[in-house]
């Protein structure tokens, strides 16, 4: 039994396996299937300042080894989260991290400020990479300037751990990572979804109501792994890796490439207990290879 | 209701036609409590083009024999792979998911269950429950042709069965909503599942005669458990997940143009 | 039997189905399996001014619904192509298009000039998007400025149809497409491979000798389709779509999104006769939907 | 040689151990000409993680019975799926691919065929051809344990069979290159296929005794027909494709550190 503890800045994880925003609800949806307190953390649904209805149906298309989604940040707003959801999840014995989304810098800042006061929320993940909303969202994450601006303002307003979630829809993701690191991000998580599209040839129509949507699942794993590797080499802050992780081997690949922790997204839909299996699988791997602590494999890729 | 991830075993695979298979599943353990209208999210193995689970209605549960029935209509590779499974193979499912049909308050209410295509699946189990609760059950089942009307004898165990076929090879010719049984009957409660145009026509009929009406929707799903928000339908309460707030909705709640 | 002819600028295709560079050799590799003259065109291997040995083995990794390659433009150089390969393929009764790659603008220009003289080569495809070479390659395709520069110089030197192959590893592919259009590209083809990475967790090593490589196959189709749609809306020149096409339905999706023709790459490895099947499948589709000519479906997506 | 894409039918699947299966395939049409050392690119259906074809050696061809044999070692999902195929199912393959082994010029040449693990596969067909051409054939087959030494009787039909096992359960204990048959024999031509360390040791032995030596490489492949340039090995002529210029190489051509 190796030591699975790992820290992401001041955030202490019992193990490096967390679940990705928008794919694990508020955690409670999975409690019939597993003990959610056994994983290192839960990134809850994208939360915006005000209530959002999200995009019209259809919001999903299956693609080869992946899926497109166009949920568009449907959520009941920060107030509702604080007053009605937080009380029901705050006693889950793991890190509950809120994924904060917005259309303007002011939105991000105000939401972050509201979350400051919640004792059991040790961190927020700033989503500057959502491809499914018209304004803001991904636009912030695709230029160094705007990414830096939003991080700077949120950093001022938010006192706990600030994780910034990067968009893969860019020419040079390390550049963006460096820009947000410079403005005080405590860590970065990547990747969010890749912008994609699906068409029904027989009907001659796009499948998604929004025409384009975000691609996730194992199809994107090679791209995510490359980006994690590039960013881990560029920045000094910890990197959280995600994108297509389906099992422990995938998770270990991300850690070898430089991720201190990982998130599991789409895989939760195929196996709601996958995150626990990944925890156990990492432990087996460490034992089998004679590692005492999971921290030993972070960035341990031999070139 | 507590949800489970179970590996059920194929006990029997009745290929009812080249489009439909009835899978009878069982388990070494006692099957969990399942209500009519609920569904399962089924993992399809061995199909390279099937990445996500597939939502499939509970067709029938026989607790005495510890059997769970599902009815599969082949439309793509996922359903094809399921329909061709062999006895002894196992099928991984999340179950039971979603809400269920509601029963009329008054025991003398006249109930009608209208199904088309594969939408007949959840109605069998619903009929069994209704009959068991003392209601007189009427099934109105529609299909393109006689060969698509599956296992009528099963429905007959629980109520009267009226049928329509588009080609007139069984029952009355035409669509379900044209069946003469609808003419001067005053149903109090109508349940329907099938192609959307059919359900809308049934809903319009229910509105006209002032009957309560519940429909079971088939939106595409990723998770089936309320986590992804992909399966929403527009309701008077905004976007609601079909997998958790449905699949059964009272038509008064839906923003359907009827 | 619908009319399958379509033109890409002055290039006349008997049908819109062509095979992608680096995945169909020089065509002759497939002649045991199919009549290669039945397809609209063959994009031959990436050709450079001088002989290149390419990257060391291993050059390939299988990924979910796709593959990574790091061939690195192994080829015997333009001279060898002209004197030894061209004579053996010039009489194939379809369009033979040479994919031109380079590390410097001068290389591109010189190679293009050499190909000017070949009567049976009606077009070149300028590969400014190869992720598998250290200098040049993809670097040209990831900024408007450098893309414009190389196209401008080659345009001066090359008199036949100039197709420019775009890189998907960019923030805004329409911008690059517009830049090369402005410099005289006759058409654009997209996408080349996405930069990815694969790791062997048990060995703690990258699988490819070059660490990163180019991702292709159905995994990338949603991204390719989105980019083709974006570019087709931005430019006036014809667009050639590719990326993960496995069958006729996929090909039709690209055409509905705005591609005037398509290329088939990785799918040739799984079924060497796939391109013929796609020609037949497009024809069936047109007949079934009552189209007289394949040109009617180009950009016919209903929004 | 002309290449074909064929759907061959599984006539028999002999599960030789839990790691190895021998598939005997047949075809309604006459099998094409295939030389020893050549391979097939096999499409694996029903395995979601297997995207590309899998290169598999020709183990044996029996033109009288119109049978093609392949020997499968389960290492991942693709080989697992193949090893579990049922009689009557069909397997799509590109065949015959690659070059073939060369025969010694002198008919009295002493030939040795050294195989380890699944590398024994191409040697059976090679042995048959060599015997047929009048050579005296010696097989030296190595494995971890007795259960991994497969169907020795088949090899015995064509020559002498020497074996080694790492645990000493069959033949001599140790590696093939430690077998006593190598001690004072003067082989003229050595053919080898198996794990790279083994092939390198055999090559070193061949160099030492001045024998000609051909090895069959197993690089990972995408196309198998010389189109993708993924499968190269470094040779005195630069990077050559193992799928078209190989899989058989004379060791003098390889840039191996021996
Ligand atoms: C709550 C619920 C209960 C269901 N119950 C049953 C059942 O009991 N038996 C049964 O056979 N099927 C049922 N379905 C439908 C079933 O889930 C789909 O047919 C199945 O997912 C298709 O998978 P596939 O891989 O075979 O086809 P795919 O290859 O995924 O799709 C083939 C074609 O069908 C279309 N399609 C796929 N899913 C749907 C859908 N949900 N609605 C409309 N079109 C669709 C696709 O657009 C495509 O054109 C149910 C669906 C829901 C949401
Ligand atoms: C010319 C040639 C002839 C071959 N003949 C045979 C044969 O007759 N019978 C047989 O069983 N196999 C043979 N092989 C090997 C066979 O192709 C691989 O074992 C197979 O591709 C693995 O597929 P998979 O999906 O089972 O495993 P995967 O899931 O693809 O891989 C499982 C593990 O095996 C490793 N692996 C995969 N392919 C190779 C390889 N070629 N060399 C080394 N490691 C590899 C992977 O890295 C991974 O660790 C041959 C290979 C070549 C190139
Ligand atoms: C249905 C769905 C909803 C998502 N919603 C969010 C969200 O609200 N905020 C966010 O930052 N990312 C969201 N994502 C992106 C995931 O968190 C994750 O970055 C992405 O899916 C890649 O990981 P995966 O391949 O493991 O799923 C969503 C993804 C999916 C599939
Ligand atoms: C093995 C391999 C070699 C390739 N070589 C080249 C090349 O030399 N020049 C080029 O422009 N593209 C090259 N490509 C990219 C393809 O032409 C194509 O753009 C890409 O594979 C996407 O299409 P696909 O998904 O249909 O394969 C290569 C792709 C593969 C898989
Ligand atoms: S399918 Fe995921 S919320 Fe309904
Ligand atoms: S496997 Fe493609 S060239 Fe050898």
XYZ file of N, CA, C and O in Angstrom, chain A residues 46 60 94-95 102 116 187 190 202 209 212 214 266 271 282:
60
model
N -20.233 23.446 -13.564
C -19.934 24.846 -13.864
C -20.992 25.738 -13.244
O -22.183 25.561 -13.490
N -26.083 16.633 -27.147
C -25.092 15.568 -27.077
C -25.018 14.832 -28.399
O -26.034 14.651 -29.070
N -14.239 14.914 1.306
C -13.197 15.083 0.288
C -13.240 16.527 -0.169
O -14.101 17.297 0.277
N -12.329 16.921 -1.042
C -12.299 18.305 -1.502
C -13.403 18.573 -2.505
O -13.479 17.904 -3.547
N -18.203 32.287 -16.380
C -18.825 33.605 -16.507
C -18.749 34.156 -17.910
O -18.082 33.586 -18.771
N -15.795 32.633 -1.534
C -14.791 32.853 -0.493
C -15.260 32.426 0.884
O -14.505 31.886 1.678
N -2.518 26.789 -9.599
C -2.291 25.595 -10.414
C -3.126 25.726 -11.680
O -3.992 26.603 -11.768
N -5.966 20.996 -17.163
C -6.172 20.906 -18.603
C -6.285 19.442 -18.989
O -5.724 18.605 -18.300
N -28.063 12.011 -43.240
C -29.381 11.706 -43.803
C -30.324 12.897 -43.683
O -31.108 13.173 -44.588
N -27.929 21.372 -31.167
C -28.715 22.596 -31.368
C -27.798 23.794 -31.593
O -28.177 24.755 -32.239
N -21.898 23.498 -33.057
C -20.641 22.962 -32.553
C -20.764 22.665 -31.061
O -21.640 23.195 -30.387
N -18.397 20.607 -27.467
C -17.091 20.270 -26.901
C -16.833 18.776 -26.939
O -17.626 17.990 -26.431
N -15.719 12.133 -18.817
C -16.654 11.320 -19.580
C -16.716 9.864 -19.109
O -17.772 9.234 -19.182
N -18.777 4.119 -16.650
C -18.695 3.344 -15.414
C -18.716 4.311 -14.235
O -17.716 4.973 -13.968
N -3.960 2.754 -9.458
C -2.716 3.505 -9.247
C -1.944 2.877 -8.090
O -0.727 2.686 -8.159
